[in-house]
Amino acid sequence: MQAVARRLGQKSLSPSPSISSLKSIYPLNYDHYYGAEHPRYGSTVATKGIGHLVRKGTGGRSSVSGIVATVFGATGFLGRYVVQQLAKMGSQVLVPFRGSEDSHRHLKLMGDLGQIVPMKYNPRDESSVKAVMAKANVVVNLIGKDYETRNYSFEEVNHHMAEQLATIAKEHGGIVRFLQVSCLGSSASSPSRLLRAKAAAEEAVMREMPEATILKSAALVGTEDRLLNRWAEFAKKYSFLPLIGGGSTRIQPVYVVDVAAAIIAALKDDGASMGKVYELGGPEIFTVRELAELMFETIREYPRYVTLPVPIAKAMAMPRDILVNKVPFPLPNPEIFNLDQIIAQTSDTLVSENALTFNDLGLMPHKLKGYPIEFLACYRKGGPQFGSTISEKVSADWP
């Protein structure tokens, strides 16, 4: 019986005469139709830019863009918008994280199944960093910290980590685009340690990867921001807002969605943005006081300010910076009184006259008044429809 079964098995495995005759008439080259040499399945990684990597689908979440991006700092404020923009075009996004499993779960819903890949890593372990970049062809560095902690200094987070990523990306050999997000106003001569560290990071990245793209963002405004939200919370809690130095410093805040769009625009071009530095500021210039007035108008509260001289503000913020590395327990995070930010606010932070901007990326940034700051409606004491704006309280014939 076993011998009969073996004979039947051998007979079924051997090609039948009818199939052999069909092959002689219609030769089937399976490697040609389904092999790696077929243009549909061949390697499409471009040597410059990412603009021509979209190969399959209509460009939506279920498409395959060809981009495999490792986004460092993806769990932060700007990171969630960058991940969303990448996932929306069908890219695979590798999300390095060092916190709990809850820190990245809001990102997994942004892409198609399996396209958002969280990967636990240690930024101080080089092999761990290499592992999260191993399969990538794009690296976006959003890592940054505007205050120091016991574990991480300004220089380590804002400078040395960026330099490490650029070095590893250079050794990788398959990274076709490297995007470094920095701060508007970064300079080696700045009185702010953060801005000096960011300037050193820019120099280190361009030294290791001259084809990298640097995007220097102004203060970010958006639903999860650490600017208007903090002001509104302070004003609601204490019924006033301190204006350091009278609030006369000029800034150029930008909507976070516009910065994320600029990152994607630089990533998708044909290489025109490689090796260049862009300064991303909003279309309007505000003094700190004018921006605070816009915040008060949106939350429908009468503006109340307390002018705080810069030396007094520094004295109030200095104890934390002195004790941060000397006490055996973590100190509270600075909110309004962040010493380095107070120092940075002593000078204007504006886009340079001849700098490359949103216009050079084919984008037009939003004005802040309106949709970009509608999230402040949650601070209205009677709900979103409570009260009236300052402009509605003033009559047309008011002198």
XYZ file of C-alpha atoms in Angstrom:
399
model
C 0.000 0.000 0.000
C 2.849 2.383 0.884
C 4.555 1.608 -2.407
C 1.381 2.521 -4.314
C 1.145 5.820 -2.400
C 4.772 6.663 -3.235
C 4.199 5.974 -6.932
C 1.084 8.168 -6.960
C 2.977 10.981 -5.216
C 5.827 10.886 -7.700
C 3.349 10.911 -10.566
C 1.533 13.966 -9.207
C 4.790 15.879 -8.802
C 5.994 15.285 -12.352
C 4.683 17.749 -14.951
C 1.906 16.429 -17.129
C 2.397 16.192 -20.931
C -0.348 18.778 -21.507
C 1.396 21.365 -19.322
C 4.760 20.613 -20.951
C 3.259 21.183 -24.390
C 1.704 24.477 -23.266
C 5.080 25.639 -21.911
C 6.686 24.916 -25.265
C 4.066 27.064 -27.023
C 3.694 29.795 -24.346
C 6.960 29.968 -22.355
C 6.301 31.247 -18.835
C 9.151 33.172 -17.227
C 8.009 33.482 -13.636
C 11.145 35.422 -12.619
C 10.326 38.021 -15.262
C 6.775 38.550 -14.048
C 7.203 38.116 -10.305
C 10.921 38.456 -9.613
C 12.895 41.344 -8.143
C 13.804 42.620 -11.620
C 10.215 43.536 -12.417
C 9.843 47.334 -12.201
C 6.909 47.031 -9.839
C 8.915 45.093 -7.261
C 12.419 46.438 -7.816
C 14.237 48.835 -5.526
C 12.965 52.382 -5.941
C 15.067 54.166 -3.340
C 16.191 57.414 -4.921
C 19.699 58.754 -4.454
C 18.399 62.296 -4.074
C 15.154 63.425 -2.501
C 12.065 61.381 -1.817
C 9.762 63.023 -4.314
C 9.646 60.039 -6.683
C 9.355 57.200 -4.166
C 5.547 56.918 -4.265
C 5.013 53.725 -6.256
C 1.803 51.976 -5.260
C -1.669 53.251 -4.507
C -3.375 56.599 -4.769
C -1.287 58.354 -2.137
C -3.469 57.709 0.908
C -2.825 55.768 4.096
C -3.159 52.397 2.369
C -0.604 53.282 -0.299
C 3.098 52.457 -0.216
C 5.141 55.633 -0.468
C 8.527 53.952 -0.234
C 9.473 56.084 2.763
C 10.588 54.289 5.906
C 11.181 57.129 8.366
C 12.659 56.964 11.835
C 11.254 59.984 13.680
C 13.187 60.746 16.843
C 11.051 62.787 19.232
C 7.854 61.469 17.655
C 6.046 61.330 21.003
C 6.469 65.088 21.526
C 4.358 68.059 20.490
C 5.589 68.482 16.903
C 6.229 64.757 16.520
C 2.573 63.701 16.470
C 1.874 66.055 13.552
C 4.897 64.857 11.583
C 3.932 61.203 12.117
C 0.380 61.958 11.024
C 1.558 63.632 7.813
C 3.940 60.774 7.007
C 1.326 58.105 7.727
C -1.308 59.905 5.679
C 0.770 59.380 2.525
C 1.393 55.683 3.147
C 4.826 55.819 4.781
C 6.107 53.434 7.395
C 7.128 55.318 10.534
C 9.499 53.880 13.114
C 8.817 55.526 16.484
C 11.699 55.291 18.972
C 10.498 55.789 22.547
C 12.119 55.511 25.948
C 9.088 55.943 28.213
C 6.130 53.722 28.957
C 4.012 51.837 26.442
C 1.371 54.565 26.756
C 3.641 57.297 25.403
C 3.143 56.299 21.772
C -0.274 54.655 21.619
C -1.953 57.784 20.188
C 0.383 57.531 17.173
C -0.544 53.966 16.170
C -3.991 55.059 15.004
C -2.556 57.523 12.490
C -1.372 54.972 9.938
C -2.536 51.792 8.292
C -2.136 48.485 10.089
C 1.537 47.851 10.859
C 2.763 51.160 9.451
C 3.440 52.825 12.812
C 6.128 50.750 14.520
C 7.033 51.696 18.118
C 10.573 50.672 19.077
C 11.932 51.021 22.594
C 15.449 52.412 22.691
C 18.033 54.069 24.899
C 19.471 57.298 23.456
C 22.720 56.692 25.346
C 23.167 53.207 23.848
C 24.653 53.462 20.352
C 23.634 49.931 19.380
C 20.067 50.733 20.408
C 20.041 53.836 18.210
C 21.461 51.854 15.289
C 18.715 49.248 15.703
C 15.886 51.773 15.289
C 17.571 53.226 12.195
C 18.545 49.919 10.587
C 15.545 49.618 8.214
C 15.029 53.339 7.581
C 15.866 55.450 4.546
C 14.820 58.741 6.177
C 15.690 60.203 9.591
C 13.848 63.144 11.158
C 15.300 64.485 14.399
C 12.811 66.375 16.571
C 14.595 65.778 19.888
C 14.812 68.879 22.034
C 14.369 70.121 25.580
C 13.834 73.701 26.748
C 14.819 72.998 30.365
C 17.368 70.796 32.127
C 16.689 67.819 34.370
C 18.885 65.743 36.652
C 19.375 63.166 33.914
C 19.740 65.261 30.775
C 21.521 68.555 30.227
C 20.874 71.112 27.481
C 24.042 70.107 25.654
C 23.397 66.361 25.735
C 19.803 66.541 24.496
C 20.041 69.378 21.991
C 23.596 68.958 20.693
C 25.238 65.605 21.388
C 22.206 63.467 20.513
C 21.820 65.226 17.155
C 25.513 64.751 16.427
C 25.248 61.058 17.309
C 22.267 60.561 14.998
C 24.049 62.270 12.093
C 27.163 60.138 12.629
C 25.170 56.893 12.708
C 23.131 57.956 9.666
C 26.367 58.617 7.757
C 27.710 55.170 8.661
C 24.367 53.585 7.784
C 24.806 54.286 4.067
C 21.121 53.913 3.208
C 19.792 57.136 4.708
C 18.857 59.295 1.721
C 17.428 62.204 3.711
C 18.278 63.599 7.149
C 16.140 66.431 8.560
C 17.181 68.305 11.687
C 14.624 70.555 13.388
C 16.250 73.407 15.269
C 15.176 76.714 16.864
C 14.798 80.117 15.279
C 17.432 82.427 16.749
C 19.996 79.690 17.378
C 23.482 81.159 17.409
C 26.868 80.371 18.895
C 26.879 83.848 20.452
C 23.384 83.680 21.963
C 23.071 84.269 25.729
C 20.688 81.277 25.866
C 22.266 77.867 26.470
C 19.466 76.216 24.506
C 20.094 78.365 21.433
C 23.859 77.837 21.678
C 23.347 74.074 21.914
C 20.998 74.117 18.918
C 23.545 76.084 16.882
C 26.251 73.551 17.800
C 23.907 70.733 16.729
C 23.313 72.375 13.340
C 27.056 72.677 12.779
C 27.677 69.070 13.822
C 24.901 67.695 11.592
C 26.108 69.622 8.532
C 29.661 68.501 9.203
C 28.688 64.827 9.314
C 26.013 65.016 6.586
C 26.404 68.052 4.314
C 23.278 66.972 2.413
C 21.071 67.281 5.529
C 18.237 69.807 5.748
C 17.981 72.148 8.742
C 14.603 73.655 9.661
C 14.722 76.377 12.328
C 11.264 76.714 13.820
C 9.904 79.687 15.738
C 7.814 79.213 18.894
C 5.136 76.625 18.118
C 1.441 77.277 18.670
C -1.161 74.510 18.660
C -3.506 72.386 20.731
C -0.771 70.856 22.909
C 1.606 73.835 22.900
C 3.664 75.001 25.865
C 3.154 78.705 25.198
C -0.480 79.824 25.033
C -1.684 76.903 27.141
C 0.654 77.864 29.963
C -0.334 81.501 29.741
C -4.047 80.659 29.803
C -3.657 78.271 32.746
C -1.686 80.862 34.709
C -4.193 83.611 33.913
C -7.147 81.451 34.949
C -5.457 80.400 38.180
C -4.105 83.771 39.313
C -6.299 86.237 37.323
C -3.260 87.961 35.793
C -0.300 87.257 33.528
C 3.270 88.360 34.287
C 4.953 90.196 31.419
C 8.706 89.825 31.709
C 10.389 93.053 30.718
C 7.052 94.600 29.850
C 6.374 92.188 26.989
C 8.081 94.367 24.370
C 10.163 91.546 22.837
C 9.101 90.698 19.279
C 8.468 87.090 18.271
C 7.098 85.308 15.205
C 5.085 82.301 16.450
C 4.106 79.642 13.935
C 1.287 77.112 13.735
C 2.573 73.606 14.434
C 0.707 72.089 11.465
C 2.597 74.441 9.118
C 5.965 73.274 10.469
C 4.948 69.623 10.010
C 3.879 70.433 6.440
C 7.255 72.102 5.825
C 9.066 68.960 6.981
C 7.045 66.820 4.568
C 7.532 69.316 1.724
C 11.298 69.266 2.237
C 11.214 65.478 2.383
C 9.208 65.002 -0.808
C 11.105 67.360 -3.088
C 13.648 66.224 -5.677
C 16.604 67.178 -3.511
C 16.347 70.953 -3.842
C 16.252 71.391 -0.050
C 19.277 69.200 0.649
C 22.126 71.016 2.346
C 19.980 74.099 3.036
C 18.756 75.910 6.152
C 15.153 77.148 6.405
C 13.768 79.586 8.966
C 10.131 78.856 9.715
C 8.295 81.759 11.308
C 4.644 82.718 11.115
C 3.339 85.397 8.747
C 2.780 87.885 11.617
C 5.151 89.534 14.073
C 3.848 90.034 17.622
C 5.245 91.543 20.739
C 4.799 89.254 23.717
C 2.154 91.648 25.025
C 0.213 91.585 21.730
C 0.230 87.779 21.700
C -0.980 87.769 25.308
C -3.815 90.130 24.346
C -4.821 87.718 21.574
C -4.856 84.917 24.133
C -7.044 86.933 26.546
C -9.417 87.839 23.710
C -9.801 84.191 22.738
C -10.514 82.981 26.280
C -12.838 86.009 26.700
C -11.237 87.393 29.825
C -10.312 90.989 30.542
C -6.498 91.284 30.201
C -4.650 91.869 33.452
C -0.876 92.097 33.481
C 1.898 92.502 36.017
C 5.084 93.916 34.531
C 8.066 91.987 35.872
C 11.589 93.381 35.357
C 14.023 90.920 33.827
C 16.421 90.838 36.853
C 13.543 89.938 39.199
C 12.268 87.249 36.825
C 15.789 85.777 36.645
C 16.051 85.788 40.437
C 12.739 83.914 40.686
C 13.800 81.280 38.149
C 17.417 80.835 39.201
C 16.997 78.575 42.287
C 15.721 75.669 40.185
C 18.697 75.847 37.812
C 21.114 75.948 40.736
C 19.533 73.023 42.585
C 18.590 70.773 39.651
C 21.823 68.744 39.852
C 22.397 69.131 43.585
C 19.292 67.667 45.182
C 18.602 63.891 45.260
C 15.059 64.247 43.917
C 13.528 65.669 40.721
C 12.393 69.295 40.809
C 9.115 70.548 39.285
C 9.285 71.505 35.634
C 9.457 75.264 35.024
C 6.276 76.777 33.624
C 6.273 80.563 33.230
C 9.612 81.168 34.939
C 12.101 79.221 32.852
C 15.491 80.891 33.319
C 16.858 80.059 29.878
C 13.692 81.256 28.153
C 13.771 84.479 30.166
C 17.339 85.052 28.968
C 16.338 84.267 25.367
C 13.455 86.764 25.556
C 15.827 89.673 26.105
C 16.242 89.893 22.313
C 13.841 89.625 19.364
C 13.435 86.252 17.637
C 12.540 86.912 14.003
C 13.164 85.337 10.602
C 16.313 86.709 8.985
C 15.934 89.009 6.002
C 17.548 86.772 3.370
C 16.658 83.398 4.878
C 14.857 80.577 3.092
C 11.298 80.371 4.405
C 7.942 78.654 3.889
C 7.654 80.339 0.492
C 10.734 78.481 -0.756
C 8.994 75.217 0.145
C 5.829 76.240 -1.686
C 3.793 76.793 1.486
C 1.809 79.666 2.962
C 1.642 79.566 6.787
C -1.584 80.310 8.658
C -2.260 83.469 10.589
C -2.765 82.702 14.247
C -6.069 84.442 14.881
C -8.901 82.020 14.221
C -8.564 78.274 13.790
C -4.947 77.799 15.005
C -5.834 79.093 18.488
C -9.432 77.896 18.759
C -8.259 75.317 21.278
C -8.097 78.132 23.856
C -11.916 78.101 23.961
C -11.644 75.352 26.571
C -10.415 77.989 29.048
C -13.600 80.068 28.845
C -15.196 79.874 32.255
C -18.744 79.415 30.919
C -17.959 77.159 27.975
C -16.997 77.856 24.354
C -19.992 80.157 23.747
C -19.584 82.172 26.951
C -18.929 85.906 26.921
C -17.896 88.184 24.116
C -14.574 89.192 22.643
C -12.867 92.461 23.492
C -13.655 93.831 20.032
C -17.366 93.102 20.619
C -17.330 95.022 23.902
C -16.031 98.203 22.269
C -18.647 100.231 20.399
C -18.001 101.584 16.929
C -18.095 105.203 18.106
C -15.659 104.582 20.954
C -12.941 107.302 20.850
